[in-house]
Amino acid sequence: MTRDLRRRAAIIAIYLAVTLALVWGVHAASYRQALSPLRERGEADLALTVDRLTSQMQRYQDLAVLMAAHPALRNLARQPASTELREAASDLLLNAADRTTALNIAYLSPTGELLAAARPETARTVASPAFRNGAEFRRALTGALGWGIGPSGTDGTRSYLFAAPSYAPEGGVSGVLLVAVDVDLLEQAWRGDNPAVWFTDPRGRIFISNRSELLNWTIGDGVLTPPDGGPLPFERRLIGDNEVWRAPLGNYVPDPALVLMRDAPQVGMRATALVAEGGAARIAMLQAAVAGLVLLAFGALLFWATERRRVLAVANALLENRVAERTAELSGANNMLRREVAERQEAEAALKRAQAELVQAGKLSALGQMSAGLSHELNQPLMAIRQFAENGTLLVERGKVDQAAGNLTRISELAGRMGRIIRNLRAFARQESEPARPVDLGQIVATALEMTEARLAKDGITLDWQPPQAPVQAMAGEVRLAQVMVNLITNAADAMADGPRRDLTITLTPSPRPTIRVSDTGTGIAQPERIFDPFYSTKEVGAAKGMGLGLSISYGMIQSFGGEIRGRNRKGGGAEFVIELPAVRDELAAE
Ligand code: ADP
């Protein structure tokens, strides 16, 4: 479980990491895209600013070149000591400075001596040795135009200088005309404009800017140095080929800002513009947020779906487990049932064996009951034989051979009768296990009657039995059916033993099914529904009396022939037992 939890946590973490990476990618792409129109506009603005500055400077440059060739200055160069000429030149320069709003215009000798100036009081700094050794002155001495950042005034005024040579008629540089441009004046026109723009000198110091608070800051590679403080590092970022700064340059300079740079070689400076990029960042943030939300929503949906699938899979596995358990239980139950079936079959076989033994026991019990009658039955002819034999002897002695022969015939008949009784008994005692076959019902009834004859005679029972004209056949076992008949006759005799009327009627009908009916005038059946139950008996228990097995065994035997046995009370008193047997099929009868 914990492993599964860890796995899911890892998947969520990976998904979040991928989402983060995608959000970052969307942010970067969208930021870059949003920056490009800003950059285009900013570059146009910057170009315009640079053009404006250079064109303004150009005016002063032209002024320097043109004025340098003025005759008044050339004359002064020839006679520098002339006060008159100096004053005339100074007037000329003042007039020109006033008209062009130049900060100052001065004329110097090639050695750097100040000959004339529009504003002599502020011109002193340019006549210093430092200036004489400066690049602008020396360049002018070579006959070219010198230009560069001039010295700042004591009040902080910044100047930009142009130095133009005046040529002597005989050749060579006779003097140098300096034009100092008032940078503050130039700035005034575009102060506060957007975007924030500045121009830095080759050392990185801001010399001109439309944000006056930035003047004299030095901007190096990732470091800002205010004029009166230590260096401050700032963050520079490259978004594609756009550079974005996060620099603390004051309230009026955008932060963060897109940085654009452009060289202004005409003035020997480099222009930088800072364009506010707030919109771009906001748009990029918004797009990234939307992408992030979509991805998170998708992830949540995906998570929900996989969770659901997982829960379903768990439920499924549980169900399958249950089904497997149930199947195992069922197959266990099935095995048990099979075992039970096998046991039952064994029990049935045992029952059959027991039944067969019971049948035999029943027969023996019947024999026991009949034994008294039988001994009488056998004794009687035996006594008669003895009498006939003794009489015969006397008759032979007396020479009455004919009469003696009569006696012998009687003896023979009696012996035959005894032989039949004994044969019947032997047949009765035999254990019969063959399947049912066609038997003659009249013959079987006669056999049963012969075996019970003595009993019926002893009890004084009247028998009504008409043997059929034609043999009635049915499917049965000869010995077993005889046993059933003996049982029914004996039961009838038992039931009539103490009664006033003792009539036993046996009928045989061939159709619709071969049927034997045994009815008596006895006590009737006490509990008709129980008579076929094993060990149900209303008689005294004992060898001579009932065991309660006779009818249940008879029932089993008739069933085994495919027949039916029923017992009921008759309307006029007494009981009637009916045996229906299967008829013999034609082909069997023909055999
Ligand atoms: P048993 O004769 O040993 O008692 P049976 O199974 O032959 O056993 O008979 C069961 C019982 O059915 C008898 O005890 C008796 O109560 C009843 N019965 C059978 N035949 C008759 C009959 N013909 N009349 C009245 N009752 C009978």
Tab-separated table of N, CA and C and ligand atoms in Angstrom, residues 487-488 491-492 494-495 520 523-526 531 536-539 545-552 575 577, ligand 1:
chain	number	residue	atom	x	y	z
A	487	ASN	N	-47.836	-64.824	2.179
A	487	ASN	CA	-47.924	-63.768	3.180
A	487	ASN	C	-49.335	-63.195	3.270
A	488	LEU	N	-49.945	-62.908	2.099
A	488	LEU	CA	-51.294	-62.329	2.091
A	488	LEU	C	-52.313	-63.317	2.683
A	491	ASN	N	-51.777	-63.534	6.449
A	491	ASN	CA	-52.310	-62.333	7.101
A	491	ASN	C	-53.834	-62.402	7.182
A	492	ALA	N	-54.479	-62.817	6.082
A	492	ALA	CA	-55.949	-62.903	6.048
A	492	ALA	C	-56.431	-63.906	7.104
A	494	ASP	N	-54.822	-64.720	9.783
A	494	ASP	CA	-54.593	-64.115	11.107
A	494	ASP	C	-55.740	-63.174	11.461
A	495	ALA	N	-56.159	-62.364	10.453
A	495	ALA	CA	-57.185	-61.364	10.712
A	495	ALA	C	-58.551	-62.015	10.996
A	520	ASP	N	-60.699	-60.824	2.569
A	520	ASP	CA	-61.091	-61.653	3.705
A	520	ASP	C	-62.266	-61.007	4.432
A	523	THR	N	-60.769	-58.589	10.585
A	523	THR	CA	-60.950	-57.383	11.416
A	523	THR	C	-60.832	-56.097	10.599
A	524	GLY	N	-60.236	-56.201	9.454
A	524	GLY	CA	-59.946	-54.978	8.675
A	524	GLY	C	-58.608	-54.386	9.103
A	525	ILE	N	-58.117	-53.480	8.279
A	525	ILE	CA	-56.778	-52.914	8.548
A	525	ILE	C	-56.918	-51.740	9.506
A	526	ALA	N	-56.139	-51.733	10.592
A	526	ALA	CA	-56.221	-50.669	11.591
A	526	ALA	C	-55.673	-49.341	11.028
A	531	ILE	N	-49.350	-49.940	6.696
A	531	ILE	CA	-49.134	-51.394	6.612
A	531	ILE	C	-47.880	-51.798	5.857
A	536	TYR	N	-43.909	-52.565	11.002
A	536	TYR	CA	-45.241	-52.183	11.501
A	536	TYR	C	-46.040	-53.469	11.650
A	537	SER	N	-46.461	-53.698	12.875
A	537	SER	CA	-47.244	-54.916	13.122
A	537	SER	C	-48.195	-54.677	14.282
A	538	THR	N	-49.369	-55.249	14.177
A	538	THR	CA	-50.308	-55.164	15.312
A	538	THR	C	-50.335	-56.498	16.055
A	539	LYS	N	-49.459	-57.384	15.580
A	539	LYS	CA	-49.473	-58.719	16.192
A	539	LYS	C	-48.454	-58.790	17.302
A	545	LYS	N	-45.433	-65.204	15.736
A	545	LYS	CA	-46.339	-64.136	15.299
A	545	LYS	C	-45.622	-63.157	14.362
A	546	GLY	N	-46.081	-61.868	14.421
A	546	GLY	CA	-45.580	-60.922	13.420
A	546	GLY	C	-44.227	-60.302	13.710
A	547	MET	N	-43.537	-60.038	12.593
A	547	MET	CA	-42.285	-59.260	12.667
A	547	MET	C	-42.494	-57.877	12.054
A	548	GLY	N	-43.643	-57.717	11.384
A	548	GLY	CA	-43.912	-56.435	10.723
A	548	GLY	C	-43.125	-56.266	9.447
A	549	LEU	N	-42.619	-57.368	8.873
A	549	LEU	CA	-41.796	-57.250	7.659
A	549	LEU	C	-42.494	-57.809	6.435
A	550	GLY	N	-43.498	-58.670	6.650
A	550	GLY	CA	-44.134	-59.376	5.532
A	550	GLY	C	-44.572	-58.443	4.419
A	551	LEU	N	-45.369	-57.433	4.735
A	551	LEU	CA	-45.921	-56.575	3.677
A	551	LEU	C	-44.846	-55.675	3.067
A	552	SER	N	-43.919	-55.187	3.914
A	552	SER	CA	-42.890	-54.296	3.338
A	552	SER	C	-42.004	-55.067	2.371
A	575	ALA	N	-60.585	-56.993	4.806
A	575	ALA	CA	-59.583	-56.256	4.023
A	575	ALA	C	-59.449	-56.865	2.641
A	577	PHE	N	-56.559	-57.025	-0.567
A	577	PHE	CA	-55.240	-56.693	-1.117
A	577	PHE	C	-55.258	-56.973	-2.609
B	1	ADP	P1	-46.945	-59.147	10.363
B	1	ADP	O1	-47.931	-60.021	9.670
B	1	ADP	O2	-45.711	-59.797	10.787
B	1	ADP	O3	-47.573	-58.280	11.427
B	1	ADP	P2	-47.107	-57.740	7.895
B	1	ADP	O4	-46.241	-56.747	7.272
B	1	ADP	O5	-47.435	-58.939	7.106
B	1	ADP	O6	-46.440	-58.135	9.268
B	1	ADP	O7	-48.453	-57.040	8.299
B	1	ADP	C1	-48.411	-55.826	8.928
B	1	ADP	C2	-49.734	-55.496	9.598
B	1	ADP	O8	-50.716	-55.191	8.648
B	1	ADP	C3	-50.299	-56.520	10.412
B	1	ADP	O9	-49.736	-56.574	11.721
B	1	ADP	C4	-51.768	-56.144	10.454
B	1	ADP	O10	-52.010	-55.199	11.465
B	1	ADP	C5	-52.007	-55.531	9.125
B	1	ADP	N1	-52.632	-56.466	8.192
B	1	ADP	C6	-52.040	-57.158	7.218
B	1	ADP	N2	-52.919	-57.889	6.535
B	1	ADP	C7	-54.131	-57.655	7.099
B	1	ADP	C8	-55.461	-58.146	6.863
B	1	ADP	N3	-55.747	-59.024	5.889
B	1	ADP	N4	-56.462	-57.692	7.682
B	1	ADP	C9	-56.197	-56.809	8.677
B	1	ADP	N5	-54.980	-56.332	8.952
B	1	ADP	C10	-53.946	-56.757	8.167
